[in-house]
Amino acid sequence: MAHLLDTSTLTAPLPPVVLEVGGLFDAAGHELSLVGGPVRDLFLGRVSPDLDFTTDADPDQTLAVVRRWADAYWEIGRAFGTIGLRKDGHQIEITTYRAEAYDPSSRNPTVAFGTNLHDDLERRDFTINAMALRLPSLELVDPFGGVRDLHAGVLRTPGTPTSSFSDDPLRMMRAARFVSQLGVAPAPEVTEAMTHMAERISIISAERVRDELVKLIQGKAPDTGIDLMVETGLAEYVMPEVSALRLETDEHHRHKDVYQHSLTVLRQACALESDEDGPVPGPDVVLRLAALLHDIGKPATRKFEPGGAVSFRHHDAVGAKLAGKRLRELRFDNDTIKAVARLVELHMRFYGYGEAGWSDSAVRRYVSDAGPLLERLHRLTRSDVTTRNRRKAERLAFAYDDLEARIDALADQEELASIRPDLDGEQIMALLGVRPGPVVGRAYRFLLEERMEHGPHDPAEAQTKLRRWWGEQPESQENP
């Protein structure tokens, strides 16, 4: 299906560079079309700074057309027929028509150049991405009903889903990602194929799977994408710890559904993210992953107590280890791994505050242990309240309001975010007359404990306490 597009019907403007580059290729005697996601996004009312084009020109011919026009260009993807460039703030990729052939046992597609636009569109992942805008004529080419499916909110493949996912199993992850990002629902045949073929995701590199998972987690409704992965069995090969949250409830239903609880926590955490100028700008991958994984230690720690009660003792510590292991296997960077694992480890720390209250020293420890993750921990802890008991929810919210007020009050008096002993290492060594070594570390920890327990001291008071401590140490007798 092809027809001239009335751009006035679009809910997003067409960037001027699109028509400019289209005119350049037309003048050089080559075909050029805006293709894929950028075309889809025009119908969704948004323009991406990244623009994808396809052409009958080979890479050499493409370079000849754009070399002088582009602000900059690069040839990193040349082997795949892609020339990248930058123009007026837009990242642009221009790729020669493809007709890809796949080795079922390979992690990567084998690339063969095609000769026409229709075949190029047919090899794409979903119909909503298999649309093109010929340039400069603005002819919309939509042979597989992408506009129809986009308006209907349905995710379909140009050919059979089985063939599509066999060619590139990563497309199953993309299906879950688009559910999260675009709010579409997979067609029944897509879900069926994902279910039957989930195991094939195992041949895809961890890095490629991770990149799709991050895009899913950053979507508007990541819980829906995760749910599709779990329901089709895809999660068994990507994040099996999440699938394992679907615990069989006891006959009296004395504990909540951990899996559905985790999806609710993820939704609520997304809602608590701040704007760009706030402390946790969304979408925040660390917060969202921590929300999803915070209870993955429960299956391993579940215990039925006498009388039918269910406990999950130490699931926070177990979950932190499991989260770190899973994210390492998915090749996440170390900073993300450490942050998510730490949040999982700390997510239960608040409970008990409402019943017993905390001393100032306990509040200091809470802030110190959270460190730069404090604002995320605030949001994770609040998101973890999913009870339907309104009084309980209000009581927990009030208690956390009180804790945050305590933190703010202490922060006005002390630098809670970077609590240090009142004397540094150099001062400790000078006062005790010792060289660098284990004694200095022990003295430092003693002063830090005093600082946590009693707040800041003036230098004289800190020195007095350190001398008293030193007098009780066996080493002091060796250095009278």
Coordinates of C-alpha atoms in Angstrom, one line a residue, residues 62 64 81 101 108 125 133 164 174 238 285 385 463:
T62 CA 25.9 7.3 -0.1
A64 CA 29.5 10.7 -2.3
G81 CA 25.7 -1.1 4.6
A101 CA 19.6 -14.2 5.7
N108 CA 24.1 -12.2 14.6
D125 CA 10.6 -6.8 13.1
L133 CA 8.2 7.6 3.6
S164 CA 10.6 -13.5 12.3
R174 CA 11.7 -6.0 21.4
V238 CA 16.6 -13.6 30.9
V285 CA 17.1 2.4 35.6
V385 CA 3.7 -0.4 50.5
Q463 CA 40.6 14.1 71.3

